[in-house]
Structures are given as structure tokens and as C-alpha cells.
């Protein structure tokens, strides 16, 4: 399997890349400087914070689809997708540390990781090849 077949012939790869680009663009928007520059905060969850869960759920699921279309085994694809989405969530929060008016939020980071994990868990449970069937007697 070459890198070319994973990228150019796999529409799920491009959907995951578009999702990552959209998340990066949204996190790059500077906010009014209401806080001192370069802070690491633990903030109370708000609706905006809770939106991180479905965003990273979708990202994890898209990476799972990308890997499954390349015939990866179900558990390996799910956990690799979780790792991709989780690492991207960490890097995105670190990136926000350097955006004017934004900060690295440990709450957002936790929501990113939760969404990535739930996306991988849902993919594991959803794949019909993985769900065990009851034996017939």
C-alpha cells in the first residue's frame, strides 16, 4: 500500500483533512484580549466547550473510516483513529496558546480527548465485523 493510494484514492482521507483544517481555522480566530497573553486555564464548561466532543468524535470517526477502507483490522483502525484525533486535539490546544486573545484550556483539551475516545469506541461497537454474535445451538 503506497501513500498515494491512501490519499488520492480515498475520499475519507480528504474528509478527515478537511475536518482538521476546519478545526484549525476555527481555533485560529483571534479573540479580544480579555486575558493576559499565554495562559493555561481550567474553565467552567460552556456550550462552546461541549461542542469539542462532537467535533473530535467526528474527526476520530473519519480517521477510522479512512483506515477501514484500507482494510485495517477493526480494533487497530479504531485505536489509531483515536490516537490521531487525540494528538491533533492536543496540538490544536497548544496552537491556541500562541493565538492572540486565546489560551490553552485544559477543559477544552479534556473535551477533545473525550470526543476522540467516544468516536473510536462508537466505531468499534458499530462495525458489524467486530460485534460478537451469539452462537446458534
Short mmCIF file of C-alpha atoms in Angstrom, two decimals:
data_model
loop_
_atom_site.label_atom_id
_atom_site.label_comp_id
_atom_site.label_asym_id
_atom_site.label_seq_id
_atom_site.Cartn_x
_atom_site.Cartn_y
_atom_site.Cartn_z
CA UNK A 1 0.00 0.00 0.00
CA UNK A 2 1.53 3.26 -1.06
CA UNK A 3 0.90 6.69 0.39
CA UNK A 4 -0.63 7.66 -2.94
CA UNK A 5 -3.44 5.10 -2.67
CA UNK A 6 -4.21 6.15 0.90
CA UNK A 7 -4.57 9.81 -0.06
CA UNK A 8 -5.62 10.30 -3.67
CA UNK A 9 -7.92 7.32 -3.95
CA UNK A 10 -9.52 7.51 -0.54
CA UNK A 11 -12.21 10.18 -0.16
CA UNK A 12 -12.38 9.53 3.59
CA UNK A 13 -8.80 10.72 3.96
CA UNK A 14 -9.71 14.05 2.38
CA UNK A 15 -12.80 14.37 4.56
CA UNK A 16 -10.62 13.91 7.66
CA UNK A 17 -8.15 16.50 6.35
CA UNK A 18 -10.99 18.96 5.67
CA UNK A 19 -12.32 18.40 9.20
CA UNK A 20 -8.85 19.04 10.66
CA UNK A 21 -8.49 22.17 8.53
CA UNK A 22 -11.85 23.48 9.70
CA UNK A 23 -10.96 22.87 13.35
CA UNK A 24 -7.61 24.61 12.87
CA UNK A 25 -9.27 27.58 11.16
CA UNK A 26 -11.84 27.95 13.95
CA UNK A 27 -9.16 27.80 16.61
CA UNK A 28 -7.03 30.37 14.78
CA UNK A 29 -9.55 33.19 15.07
CA UNK A 30 -8.12 35.78 17.48
CA UNK A 31 -10.34 36.82 20.35
CA UNK A 32 -10.44 40.21 22.07
CA UNK A 33 -7.59 40.36 24.55
CA UNK A 34 -9.59 39.89 27.73
CA UNK A 35 -6.93 37.78 29.41
CA UNK A 36 -3.21 38.08 29.78
CA UNK A 37 -1.29 36.53 26.93
CA UNK A 38 -0.23 32.88 27.10
CA UNK A 39 -2.33 31.43 29.86
CA UNK A 40 -3.20 27.86 30.67
CA UNK A 41 -6.63 27.74 32.24
CA UNK A 42 -9.15 25.33 33.63
CA UNK A 43 -12.51 26.94 32.83
CA UNK A 44 -16.11 26.02 33.57
CA UNK A 45 -17.64 24.04 30.70
CA UNK A 46 -19.95 26.05 28.46
CA UNK A 47 -21.94 25.09 25.38
CA UNK A 48 -19.00 26.15 23.23
CA UNK A 49 -16.68 23.90 25.24
CA UNK A 50 -19.09 20.98 24.94
CA UNK A 51 -19.04 21.35 21.14
CA UNK A 52 -15.49 19.96 21.22
CA UNK A 53 -16.91 16.49 21.97
CA UNK A 54 -18.89 16.05 18.72
CA UNK A 55 -16.16 17.77 16.68
CA UNK A 56 -13.47 15.33 17.80
CA UNK A 57 -15.95 12.43 17.72
CA UNK A 58 -16.41 13.14 14.00
CA UNK A 59 -12.67 13.53 13.45
CA UNK A 60 -11.96 10.20 15.12
CA UNK A 61 -14.72 8.51 13.12
CA UNK A 62 -13.41 9.96 9.84
CA UNK A 63 -9.92 8.62 10.54
CA UNK A 64 -11.47 5.24 11.40
CA UNK A 65 -13.29 5.21 8.06
CA UNK A 66 -10.07 6.17 6.29
CA UNK A 67 -8.19 3.27 7.84
CA UNK A 68 -11.01 0.74 7.44
CA UNK A 69 -11.27 1.45 3.71
CA UNK A 70 -7.61 0.40 3.55
CA UNK A 71 -8.57 -2.93 5.20
CA UNK A 72 -7.05 -2.22 8.61
CA UNK A 73 -8.33 -4.57 11.32
CA UNK A 74 -11.21 -3.06 13.29
CA UNK A 75 -9.51 -2.61 16.69
CA UNK A 76 -6.27 -1.29 15.16
CA UNK A 77 -8.17 1.18 12.99
CA UNK A 78 -10.29 2.38 15.92
CA UNK A 79 -7.42 2.92 18.33
CA UNK A 80 -5.21 4.50 15.68
CA UNK A 81 -8.06 6.87 14.79
CA UNK A 82 -8.44 7.75 18.49
CA UNK A 83 -4.70 8.42 18.68
CA UNK A 84 -4.75 10.62 15.56
CA UNK A 85 -7.70 12.68 16.81
CA UNK A 86 -6.34 12.92 20.37
CA UNK A 87 -2.90 14.05 19.25
CA UNK A 88 -4.49 16.57 16.92
CA UNK A 89 -6.63 17.84 19.82
CA UNK A 90 -3.55 18.32 21.99
CA UNK A 91 -1.67 20.10 19.19
CA UNK A 92 -4.67 22.32 18.47
CA UNK A 93 -4.86 23.43 22.11
CA UNK A 94 -1.12 24.13 22.13
CA UNK A 95 -1.62 26.13 18.92
CA UNK A 96 -4.28 28.26 20.63
CA UNK A 97 -1.74 29.20 23.27
CA UNK A 98 0.02 31.30 20.61
CA UNK A 99 -3.11 32.90 19.08
CA UNK A 100 -3.76 36.45 20.36
CA UNK A 101 -6.60 36.51 22.88
CA UNK A 102 -6.81 32.70 23.03
CA UNK A 103 -5.45 30.36 25.66
CA UNK A 104 -4.64 26.74 26.23
CA UNK A 105 -7.68 25.37 28.03
CA UNK A 106 -7.35 22.11 29.94
CA UNK A 107 -11.14 21.81 29.86
CA UNK A 108 -11.17 22.04 26.05
CA UNK A 109 -8.35 19.52 25.93
CA UNK A 110 -10.34 17.10 28.08
CA UNK A 111 -13.39 17.54 25.81
CA UNK A 112 -11.20 16.92 22.72
CA UNK A 113 -9.89 13.69 24.22
CA UNK A 114 -13.36 12.59 25.32
CA UNK A 115 -14.76 13.17 21.82
CA UNK A 116 -11.87 11.28 20.19
CA UNK A 117 -12.30 8.35 22.58
CA UNK A 118 -16.10 8.22 22.10
CA UNK A 119 -15.65 8.29 18.31
CA UNK A 120 -13.29 5.32 18.44
CA UNK A 121 -15.49 3.42 20.89
CA UNK A 122 -18.55 4.03 18.72
CA UNK A 123 -16.64 2.83 15.65
CA UNK A 124 -15.65 -0.36 17.49
CA UNK A 125 -19.22 -1.06 18.54
CA UNK A 126 -20.72 -0.07 15.19
CA UNK A 127 -18.57 -2.24 12.93
CA UNK A 128 -20.62 -5.35 12.24
CA UNK A 129 -17.49 -7.46 11.82
CA UNK A 130 -16.45 -6.68 15.38
CA UNK A 131 -19.70 -7.14 17.31
CA UNK A 132 -19.75 -10.74 18.53
CA UNK A 133 -22.76 -12.81 17.59
CA UNK A 134 -24.42 -15.41 19.75
CA UNK A 135 -23.63 -18.95 18.74
CA UNK A 136 -26.52 -20.97 17.36
CA UNK A 137 -27.27 -24.29 19.01
#
